[in-house]
Coordinates of C-alpha atoms in Angstrom, one line a residue:
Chain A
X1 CA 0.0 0.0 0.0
X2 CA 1.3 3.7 -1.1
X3 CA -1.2 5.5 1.5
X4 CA 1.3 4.1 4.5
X5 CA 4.7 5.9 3.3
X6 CA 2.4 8.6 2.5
X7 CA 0.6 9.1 6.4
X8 CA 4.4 8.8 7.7
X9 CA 5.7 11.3 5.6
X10 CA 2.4 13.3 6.5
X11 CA 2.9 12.7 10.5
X12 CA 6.4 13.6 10.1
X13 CA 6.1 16.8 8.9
X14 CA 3.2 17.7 11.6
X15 CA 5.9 16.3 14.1
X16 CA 8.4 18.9 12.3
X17 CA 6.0 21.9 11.9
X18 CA 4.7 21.8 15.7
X19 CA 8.8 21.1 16.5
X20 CA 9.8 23.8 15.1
X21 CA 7.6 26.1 16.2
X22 CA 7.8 24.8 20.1
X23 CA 11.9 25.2 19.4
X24 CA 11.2 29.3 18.1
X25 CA 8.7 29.8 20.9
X26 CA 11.7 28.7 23.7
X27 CA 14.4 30.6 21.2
X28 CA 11.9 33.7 22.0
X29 CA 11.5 33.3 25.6
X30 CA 15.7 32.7 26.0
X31 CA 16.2 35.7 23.8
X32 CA 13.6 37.7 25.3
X33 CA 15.4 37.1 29.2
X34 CA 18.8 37.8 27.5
X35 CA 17.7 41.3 26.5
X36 CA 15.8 42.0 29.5
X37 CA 19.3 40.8 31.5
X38 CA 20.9 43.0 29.2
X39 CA 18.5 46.1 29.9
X40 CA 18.5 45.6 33.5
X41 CA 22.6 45.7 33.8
X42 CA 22.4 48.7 31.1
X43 CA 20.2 50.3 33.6
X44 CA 22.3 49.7 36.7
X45 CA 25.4 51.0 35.3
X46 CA 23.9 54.4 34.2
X47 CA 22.5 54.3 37.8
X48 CA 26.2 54.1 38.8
X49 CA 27.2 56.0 36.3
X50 CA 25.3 58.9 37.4
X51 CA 26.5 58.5 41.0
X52 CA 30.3 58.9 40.2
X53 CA 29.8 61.7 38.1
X54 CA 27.4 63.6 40.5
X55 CA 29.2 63.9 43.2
X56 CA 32.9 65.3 41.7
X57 CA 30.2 67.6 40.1
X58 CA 28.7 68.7 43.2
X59 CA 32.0 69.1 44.9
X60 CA 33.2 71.3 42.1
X61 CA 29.9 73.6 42.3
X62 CA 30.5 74.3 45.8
X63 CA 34.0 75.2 45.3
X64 CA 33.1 77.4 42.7
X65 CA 31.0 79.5 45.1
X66 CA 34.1 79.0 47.2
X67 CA 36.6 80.7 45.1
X68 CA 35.3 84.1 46.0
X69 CA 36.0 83.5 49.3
X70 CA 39.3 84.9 50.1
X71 CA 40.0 82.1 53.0
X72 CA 38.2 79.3 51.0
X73 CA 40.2 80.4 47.7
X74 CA 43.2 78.2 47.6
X75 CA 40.7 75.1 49.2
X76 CA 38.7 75.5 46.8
X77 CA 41.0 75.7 44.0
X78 CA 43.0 72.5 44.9
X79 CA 39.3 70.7 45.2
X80 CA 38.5 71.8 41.5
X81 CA 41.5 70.2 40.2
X82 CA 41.0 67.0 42.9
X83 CA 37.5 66.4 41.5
X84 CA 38.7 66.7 37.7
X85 CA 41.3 64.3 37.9
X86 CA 39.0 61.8 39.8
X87 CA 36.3 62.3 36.7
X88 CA 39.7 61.8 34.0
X89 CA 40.9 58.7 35.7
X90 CA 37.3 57.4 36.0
X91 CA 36.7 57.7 32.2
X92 CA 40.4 56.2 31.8
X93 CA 39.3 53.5 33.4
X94 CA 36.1 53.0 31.6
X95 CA 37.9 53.4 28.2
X96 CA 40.6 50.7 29.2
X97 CA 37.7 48.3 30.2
X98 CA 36.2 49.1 26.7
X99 CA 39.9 48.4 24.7
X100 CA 40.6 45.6 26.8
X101 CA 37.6 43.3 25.7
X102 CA 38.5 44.0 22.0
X103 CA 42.3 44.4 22.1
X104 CA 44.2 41.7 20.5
X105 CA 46.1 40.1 23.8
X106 CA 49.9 39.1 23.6
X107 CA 50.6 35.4 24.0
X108 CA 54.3 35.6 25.6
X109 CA 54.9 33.1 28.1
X110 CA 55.6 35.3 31.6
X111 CA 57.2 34.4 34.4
X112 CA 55.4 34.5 37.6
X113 CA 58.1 35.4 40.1
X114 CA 59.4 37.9 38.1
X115 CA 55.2 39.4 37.3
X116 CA 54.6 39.1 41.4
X117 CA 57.8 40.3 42.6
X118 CA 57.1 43.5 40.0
X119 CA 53.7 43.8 40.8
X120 CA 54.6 43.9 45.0
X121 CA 57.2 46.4 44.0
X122 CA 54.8 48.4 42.5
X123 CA 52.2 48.2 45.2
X124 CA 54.6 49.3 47.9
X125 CA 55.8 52.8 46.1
X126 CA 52.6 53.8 47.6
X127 CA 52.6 52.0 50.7
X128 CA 56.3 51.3 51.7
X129 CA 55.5 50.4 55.4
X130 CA 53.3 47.6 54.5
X131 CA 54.4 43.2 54.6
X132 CA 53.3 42.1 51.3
X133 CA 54.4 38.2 51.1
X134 CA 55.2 35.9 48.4
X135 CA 54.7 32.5 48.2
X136 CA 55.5 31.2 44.5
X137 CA 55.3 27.7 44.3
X138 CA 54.5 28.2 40.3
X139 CA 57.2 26.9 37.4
X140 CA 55.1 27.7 34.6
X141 CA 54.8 30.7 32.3
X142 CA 51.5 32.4 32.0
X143 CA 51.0 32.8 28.4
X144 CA 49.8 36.2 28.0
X145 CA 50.5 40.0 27.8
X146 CA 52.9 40.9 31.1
X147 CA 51.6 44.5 31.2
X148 CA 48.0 43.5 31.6
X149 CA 48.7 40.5 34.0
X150 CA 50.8 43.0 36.2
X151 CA 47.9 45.2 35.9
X152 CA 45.4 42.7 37.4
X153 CA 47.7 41.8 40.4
X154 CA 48.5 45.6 41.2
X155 CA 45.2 46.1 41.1
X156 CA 44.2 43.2 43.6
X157 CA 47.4 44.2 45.8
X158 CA 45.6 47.9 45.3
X159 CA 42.4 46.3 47.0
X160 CA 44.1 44.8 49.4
X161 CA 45.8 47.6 50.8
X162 CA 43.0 49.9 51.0
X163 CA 40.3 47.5 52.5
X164 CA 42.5 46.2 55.3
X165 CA 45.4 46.8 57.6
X166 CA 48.0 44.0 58.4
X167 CA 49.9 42.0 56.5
X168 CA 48.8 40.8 52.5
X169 CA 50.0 37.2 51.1
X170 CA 50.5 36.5 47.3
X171 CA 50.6 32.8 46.6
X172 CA 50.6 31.0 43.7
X173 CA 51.1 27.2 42.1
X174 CA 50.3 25.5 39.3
X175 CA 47.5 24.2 38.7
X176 CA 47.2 21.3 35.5
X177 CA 47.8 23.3 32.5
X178 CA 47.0 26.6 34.5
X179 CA 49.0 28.7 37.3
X180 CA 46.5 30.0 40.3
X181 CA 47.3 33.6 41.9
X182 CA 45.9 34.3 45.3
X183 CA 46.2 37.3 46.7
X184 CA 45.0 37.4 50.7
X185 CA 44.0 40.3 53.1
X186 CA 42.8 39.7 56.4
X187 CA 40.3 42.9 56.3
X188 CA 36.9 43.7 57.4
X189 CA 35.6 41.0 54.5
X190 CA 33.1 41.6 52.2
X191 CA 29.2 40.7 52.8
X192 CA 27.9 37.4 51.5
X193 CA 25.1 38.9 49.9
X194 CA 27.9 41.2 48.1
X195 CA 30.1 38.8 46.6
X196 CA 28.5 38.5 43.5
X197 CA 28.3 41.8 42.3
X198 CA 32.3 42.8 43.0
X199 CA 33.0 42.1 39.7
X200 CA 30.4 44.3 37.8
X201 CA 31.3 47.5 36.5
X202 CA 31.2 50.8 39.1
X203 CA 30.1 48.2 41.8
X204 CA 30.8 49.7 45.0
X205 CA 30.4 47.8 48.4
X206 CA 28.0 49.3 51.2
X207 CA 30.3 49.5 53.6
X208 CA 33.2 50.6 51.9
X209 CA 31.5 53.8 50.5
X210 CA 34.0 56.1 52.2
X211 CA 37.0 54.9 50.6
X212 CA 38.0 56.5 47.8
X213 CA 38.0 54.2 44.9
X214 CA 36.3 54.2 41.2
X215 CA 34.5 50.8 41.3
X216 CA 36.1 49.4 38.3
X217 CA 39.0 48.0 39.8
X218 CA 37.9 44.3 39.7
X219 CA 36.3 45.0 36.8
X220 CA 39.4 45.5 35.3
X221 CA 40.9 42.5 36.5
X222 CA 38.3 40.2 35.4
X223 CA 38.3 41.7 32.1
X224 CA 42.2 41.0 32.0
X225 CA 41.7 37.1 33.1
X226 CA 38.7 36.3 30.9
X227 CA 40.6 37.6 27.9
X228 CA 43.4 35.9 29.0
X229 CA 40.9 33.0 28.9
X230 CA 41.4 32.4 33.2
X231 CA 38.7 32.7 35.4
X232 CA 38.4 34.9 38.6
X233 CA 37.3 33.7 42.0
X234 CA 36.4 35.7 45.1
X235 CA 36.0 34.3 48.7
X236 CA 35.3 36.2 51.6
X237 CA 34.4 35.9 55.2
X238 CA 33.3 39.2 57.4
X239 CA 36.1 39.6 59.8
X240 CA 38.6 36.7 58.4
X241 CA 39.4 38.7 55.1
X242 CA 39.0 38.3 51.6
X243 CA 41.0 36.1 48.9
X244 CA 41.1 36.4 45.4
X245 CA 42.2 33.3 42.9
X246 CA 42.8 34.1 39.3
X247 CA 43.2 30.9 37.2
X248 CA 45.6 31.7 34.2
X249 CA 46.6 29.4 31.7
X250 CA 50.1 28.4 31.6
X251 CA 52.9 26.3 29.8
X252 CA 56.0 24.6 30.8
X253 CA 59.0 27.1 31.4
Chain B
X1 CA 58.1 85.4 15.0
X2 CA 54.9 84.4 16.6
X3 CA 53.2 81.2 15.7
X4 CA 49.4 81.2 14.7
X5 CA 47.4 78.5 15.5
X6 CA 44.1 77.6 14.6
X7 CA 41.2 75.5 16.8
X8 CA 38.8 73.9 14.9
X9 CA 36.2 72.4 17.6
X10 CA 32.7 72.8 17.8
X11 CA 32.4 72.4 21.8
X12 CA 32.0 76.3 22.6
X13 CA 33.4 75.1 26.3
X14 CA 36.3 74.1 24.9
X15 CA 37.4 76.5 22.8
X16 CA 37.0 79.7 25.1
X17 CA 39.0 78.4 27.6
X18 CA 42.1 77.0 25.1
X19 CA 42.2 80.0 23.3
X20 CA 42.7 82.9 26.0
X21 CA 45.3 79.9 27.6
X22 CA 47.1 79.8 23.8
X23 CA 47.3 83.1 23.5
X24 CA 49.2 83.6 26.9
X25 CA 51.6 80.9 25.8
X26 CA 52.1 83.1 23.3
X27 CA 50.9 81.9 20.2
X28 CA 48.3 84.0 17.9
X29 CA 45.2 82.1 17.8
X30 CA 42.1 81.3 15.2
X31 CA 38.5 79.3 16.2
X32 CA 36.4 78.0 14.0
X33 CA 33.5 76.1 15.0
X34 CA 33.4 73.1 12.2
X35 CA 35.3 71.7 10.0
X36 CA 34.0 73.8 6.9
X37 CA 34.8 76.7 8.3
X38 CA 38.0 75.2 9.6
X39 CA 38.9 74.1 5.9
X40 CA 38.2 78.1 4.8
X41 CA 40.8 79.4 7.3
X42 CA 43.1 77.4 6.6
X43 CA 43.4 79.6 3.1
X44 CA 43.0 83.0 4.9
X45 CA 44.3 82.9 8.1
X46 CA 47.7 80.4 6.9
X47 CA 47.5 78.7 10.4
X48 CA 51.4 77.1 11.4
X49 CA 49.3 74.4 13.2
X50 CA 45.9 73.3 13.3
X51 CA 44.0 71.9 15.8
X52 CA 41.6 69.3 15.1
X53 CA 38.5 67.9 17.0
X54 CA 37.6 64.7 15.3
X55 CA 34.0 64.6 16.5
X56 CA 32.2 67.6 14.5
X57 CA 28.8 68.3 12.2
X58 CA 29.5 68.9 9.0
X59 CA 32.6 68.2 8.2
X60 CA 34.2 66.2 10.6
X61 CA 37.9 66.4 11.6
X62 CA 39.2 63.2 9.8
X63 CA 37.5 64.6 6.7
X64 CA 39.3 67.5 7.5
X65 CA 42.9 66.4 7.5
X66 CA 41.8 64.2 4.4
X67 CA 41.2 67.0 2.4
X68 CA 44.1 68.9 3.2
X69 CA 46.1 65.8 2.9
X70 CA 45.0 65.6 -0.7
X71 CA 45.0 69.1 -1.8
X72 CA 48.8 68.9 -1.0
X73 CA 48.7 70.5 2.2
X74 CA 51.1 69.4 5.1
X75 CA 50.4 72.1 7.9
X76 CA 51.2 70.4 10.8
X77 CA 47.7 68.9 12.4
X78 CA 47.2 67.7 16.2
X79 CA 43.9 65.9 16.8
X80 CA 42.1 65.8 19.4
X81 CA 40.6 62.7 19.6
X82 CA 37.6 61.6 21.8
X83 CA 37.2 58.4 21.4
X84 CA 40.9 56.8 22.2
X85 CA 41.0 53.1 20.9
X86 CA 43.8 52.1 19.6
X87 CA 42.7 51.5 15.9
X88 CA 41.3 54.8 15.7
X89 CA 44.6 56.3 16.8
X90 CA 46.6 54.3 14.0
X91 CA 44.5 55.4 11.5
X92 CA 44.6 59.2 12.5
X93 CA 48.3 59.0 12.0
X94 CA 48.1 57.0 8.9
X95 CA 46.0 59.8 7.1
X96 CA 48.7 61.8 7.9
X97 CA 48.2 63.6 11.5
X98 CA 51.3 64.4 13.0
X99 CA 50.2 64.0 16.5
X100 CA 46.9 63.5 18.5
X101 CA 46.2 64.1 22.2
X102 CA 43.2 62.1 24.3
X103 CA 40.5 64.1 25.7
X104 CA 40.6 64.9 28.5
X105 CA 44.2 66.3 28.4
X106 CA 46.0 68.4 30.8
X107 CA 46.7 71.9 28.9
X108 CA 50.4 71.7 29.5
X109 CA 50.6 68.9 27.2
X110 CA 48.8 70.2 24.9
X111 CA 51.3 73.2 24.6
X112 CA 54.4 71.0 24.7
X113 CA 52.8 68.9 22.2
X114 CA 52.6 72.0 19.9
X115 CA 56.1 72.8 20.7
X116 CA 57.4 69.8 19.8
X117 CA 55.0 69.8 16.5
X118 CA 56.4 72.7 15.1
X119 CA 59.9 71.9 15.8
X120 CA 59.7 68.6 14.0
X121 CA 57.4 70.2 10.7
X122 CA 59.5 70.6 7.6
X123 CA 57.2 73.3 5.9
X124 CA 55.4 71.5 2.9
X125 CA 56.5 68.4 3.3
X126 CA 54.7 65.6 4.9
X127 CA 55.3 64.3 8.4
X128 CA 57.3 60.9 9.5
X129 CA 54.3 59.8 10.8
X130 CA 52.4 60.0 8.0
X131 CA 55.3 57.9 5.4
X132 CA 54.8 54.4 4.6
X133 CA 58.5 53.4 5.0
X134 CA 61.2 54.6 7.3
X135 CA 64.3 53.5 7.4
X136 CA 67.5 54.4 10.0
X137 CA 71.0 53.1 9.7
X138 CA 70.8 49.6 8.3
X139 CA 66.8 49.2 9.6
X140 CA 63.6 50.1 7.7
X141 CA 60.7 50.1 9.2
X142 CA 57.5 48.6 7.0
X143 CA 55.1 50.8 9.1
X144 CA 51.5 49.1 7.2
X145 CA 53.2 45.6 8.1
X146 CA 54.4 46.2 10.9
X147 CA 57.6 44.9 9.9
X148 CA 61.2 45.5 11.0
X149 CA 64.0 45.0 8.6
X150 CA 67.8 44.5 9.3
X151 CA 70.1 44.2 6.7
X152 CA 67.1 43.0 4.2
X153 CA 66.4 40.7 7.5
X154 CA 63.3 40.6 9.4
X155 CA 63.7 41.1 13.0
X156 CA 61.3 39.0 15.5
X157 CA 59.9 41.5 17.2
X158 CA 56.6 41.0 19.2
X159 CA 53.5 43.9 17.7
X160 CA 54.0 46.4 21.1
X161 CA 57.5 46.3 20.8
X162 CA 57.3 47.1 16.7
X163 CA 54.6 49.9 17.4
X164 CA 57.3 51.6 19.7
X165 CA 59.6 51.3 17.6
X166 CA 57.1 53.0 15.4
X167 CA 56.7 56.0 17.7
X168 CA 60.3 56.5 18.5
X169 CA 61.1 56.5 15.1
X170 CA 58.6 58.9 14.0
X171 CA 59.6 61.3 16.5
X172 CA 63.1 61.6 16.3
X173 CA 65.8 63.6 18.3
X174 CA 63.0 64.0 20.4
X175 CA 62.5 63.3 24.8
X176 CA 60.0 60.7 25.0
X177 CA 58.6 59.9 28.3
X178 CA 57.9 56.9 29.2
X179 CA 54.5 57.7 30.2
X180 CA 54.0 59.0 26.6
X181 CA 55.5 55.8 24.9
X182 CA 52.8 53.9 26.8
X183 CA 49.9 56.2 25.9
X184 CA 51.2 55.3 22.0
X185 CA 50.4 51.3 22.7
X186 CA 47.2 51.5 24.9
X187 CA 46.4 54.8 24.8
X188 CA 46.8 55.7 28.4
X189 CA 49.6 55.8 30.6
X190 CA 49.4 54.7 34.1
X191 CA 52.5 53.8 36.9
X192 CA 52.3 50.2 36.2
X193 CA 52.9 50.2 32.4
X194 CA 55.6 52.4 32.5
X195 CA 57.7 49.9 34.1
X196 CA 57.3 47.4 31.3
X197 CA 57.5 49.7 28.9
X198 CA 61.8 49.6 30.0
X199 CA 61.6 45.6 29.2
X200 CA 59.8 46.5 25.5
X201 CA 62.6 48.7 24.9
X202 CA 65.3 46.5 26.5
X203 CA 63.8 43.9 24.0
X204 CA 64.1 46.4 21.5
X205 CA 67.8 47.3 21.5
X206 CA 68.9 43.9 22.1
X207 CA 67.1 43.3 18.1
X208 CA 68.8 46.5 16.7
X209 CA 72.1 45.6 17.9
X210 CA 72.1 48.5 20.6
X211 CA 74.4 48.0 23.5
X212 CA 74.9 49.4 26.6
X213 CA 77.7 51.5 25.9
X214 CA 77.0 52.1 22.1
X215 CA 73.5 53.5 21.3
X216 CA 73.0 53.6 17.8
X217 CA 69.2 54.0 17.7
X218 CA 67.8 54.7 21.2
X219 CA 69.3 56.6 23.8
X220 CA 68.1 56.6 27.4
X221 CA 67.7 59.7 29.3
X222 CA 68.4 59.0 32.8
X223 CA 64.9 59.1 35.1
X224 CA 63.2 60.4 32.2
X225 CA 62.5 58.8 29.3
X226 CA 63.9 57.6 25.7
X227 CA 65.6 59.6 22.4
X228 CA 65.5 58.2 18.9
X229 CA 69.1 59.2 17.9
X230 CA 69.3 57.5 14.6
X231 CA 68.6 59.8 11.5
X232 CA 65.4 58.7 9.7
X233 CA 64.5 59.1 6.9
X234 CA 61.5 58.5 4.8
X235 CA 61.8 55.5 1.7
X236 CA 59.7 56.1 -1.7

């Protein structure tokens, strides 16, 4: 009989249609939370945004009133200038977060003891007085770009520094075909419900509002890892400190 | 003799405050407020420098240098660039800019920059940074492929250290800090990059045969910064 091939083929392509059209309907409701995902961190950074830029603008507009006041005069000068550079470097830093997902990334293999005894170096031109220890139990190279990696650990040394006030450890190892960076302080911690959101752009923690900082810091760094193709870890306990882990790949020296 | 220099940027903020600080620097100074009028003073006012905002109605600034480029033109052009990446920058010099400064800058730079601009111009004539080929000594420099040649030999250089090379080279006889040879590669300078811009260079010499007692090409200036010392010279 011809009609049984015929029904098959028939069923089939019911199967196919009613597939296919389940299959778009999920593709729209993935796509459709993607965007609003999208809006909603769109939304928060402007929110953010705003805040950085609205308070070095305040400042300034006080000062201004300031300058005519012969005792305020040179105050308020030095504030003007303050606030203008704290605007510059906060665009700097959004521009370098911009280059650095599109940048093409070296692939050099770096050493580590070298990248952590330059990026201590750098951290204590600031802050000479404080114990910054090394641990490197790492033999492998990091293949990568050396400026950016010493970036990321400055910047996680920066952190450190400013969030707590006794001693910071740097330790690393390898890890299979990686090398794993931790960098330790033994501050005030970071709040559970927190943790998540350290890494988004112009995040800034609730407790840490008074210290200066531009909230792109470990931004930066995870930007710097991903394209590196590492991953960042955070893990922090209120009152035992916080510890970051970048995971970088690595090859044999 | 006093220098005339003429703004061409369309942000009214901008230019009242650059040209009363020009002037006391002591330089005679032009505005115009888009790039069409920009292009027309160019013929009346005979500017010794123009600079260019890149962002403008009209006629914007790249169209600008482009059609003074082409008309045979070689006044020296700064831009002033607001969006910094680094393609964008390569492509300002490429069409023949022979400098470009990030917004926001710090007006001190700005007036050194046009210092340094002027000093460097050959009048008609286009600028180093605008040539294909340069070559010093025994090296040539393929600036669109980013090649390095030494004695007909390519050098294994890595892309940052070639693009230094690039900026060194294009501004020669001249103090570059550090800071500034950073800002060339990433387009901002910052404490931590400065320190391995010494490796790049370091990494440099050691390809062009520099050593430590015999600098050939690049010359370090103690606590400051880097000097191009070869002659260059452009290749047809």
């Amino acid at each position: 009989m011809t009609i049984v091939p015929l029904i098959i083929i028939f069923l089939l392509l019911i199967i196919m249609v009613f597939g296919y059209r389940h299959l778009t309907e999920r593709h729209k409701v993935q796509i459709e939370a993607i965007r609003a995902q999208h809006v909603l961190e769109m939304k928060q950074f402007l929110e953010r945004f705003d805040h950085e830029l609205k308070n070095p603008l305040t400042a300034m507009r006080f000062a201004l009133i300031n300058v005519d006041d012969d005792q305020g005069y040179e105050a308020a000068i030095n504030s003007i200038r303050e606030q203008t550079l704290r605007i510059g470097a906060l665009l700097q830093n959004l521009r370098k977060l911009a280059e650095f997902s599109t940048v093409s990334i070296e692939q050099i293999p770096v050493n580590v003891d070298a990248l952590l005894h330059e990026a201590v170096a750098l951290a204590h031109e600031h802050q000479p007085q404080r114990k910054i220890s090394i641990r490197n139990h790492a033999t492998m190279h990091i293949k990568g770009d050396k400026y950016l990696l010493l970036l990321a650990i400055y910047n996680l040394l920066d952190n450190a520094l400013k969030y707590s006030d006794n001693g910071i450890e740097v330790t690393a190892w390898n890890e299979y075909q990686s090398v794993e960076i931790n960098v330790k302080d033994n501050g005030a911690g970071i709040p559970q419900a927190e943790l998540s959101h350290v890494w988004e752009e112009l995040y800034r923690g609730t407790d840490v509002r008074h210290v200066q900082g531009s909230g792109l810091g470990l931004a930066l760094v995870k930007a710097i890892v991903e394209r590196h193709g590492g991953q960042v870890d955070i893990d922090s306990a209120p009152h035992d400190g916080t510890t970051v882990t970048l995971t970088l790949p690595a090859v044999a020296a | 003799m006093t220098k005339k220099i003429l703004i061409v940027d369309d942000d009214t903020g901008i230019t009242n405050n650059m040209a009363p600080f020009l002037e006391r620097a002591g330089f005679e100074v032009m505005v115009a407020t888009n790039g069409q009028e920009g292009l027309h003073l160019v013929g009346s006012f005979a500017p010794d420098l123009i600079l260019l905002d890149v962002i403008m109605p009209h006629l914007n600034g790249r169209e600008v240098l482009r059609r003074l480029r082409q008309a045979g033109n070689w006044t020296p052009i700064i831009l002033l660039t607001r969006v910094g990446d680094a393609a964008e920058r390569a492509m300002a010099l490429e069409e023949g800019a022979d400098d470009y400064l990030n917004k926001p800058f710090d007006p001190q730079e700005l007036v050194a920059r046009i210092r340094s601009v002027l000093r460097r111009a050959m009048p008609n004539k286009p600028p180093l940074s605008s040539a294909q080929k340069l070559a010093s000594r025994d090296i040539i420099l393929e600036r669109a492929a980013r090649r390095v040649l030494k004695q007909d030999r390519e050098l294994p250089l890595t892309p940052k250290a070639v693009a230094l090379l690039d900026f060194l080279m294009t501004h020669p006889e001249e103090l570059i800090t550090r800071e500034r040879l950073l800002e060339s590669i990433w387009g901002w300078a910052d404490p931590v990059g400065a320190r391995t811009v010494d490796t790049r260079v370091a990494e440099l010499r050691k390809a062009l045969g520099d050593t430590p007692d015999r600098h050939m090409y690049i010359e370090t200036i103690p606590g400051e910064g880097y000097r191009f010392v070869g002659a260059v010279e452009i290749l047809a």
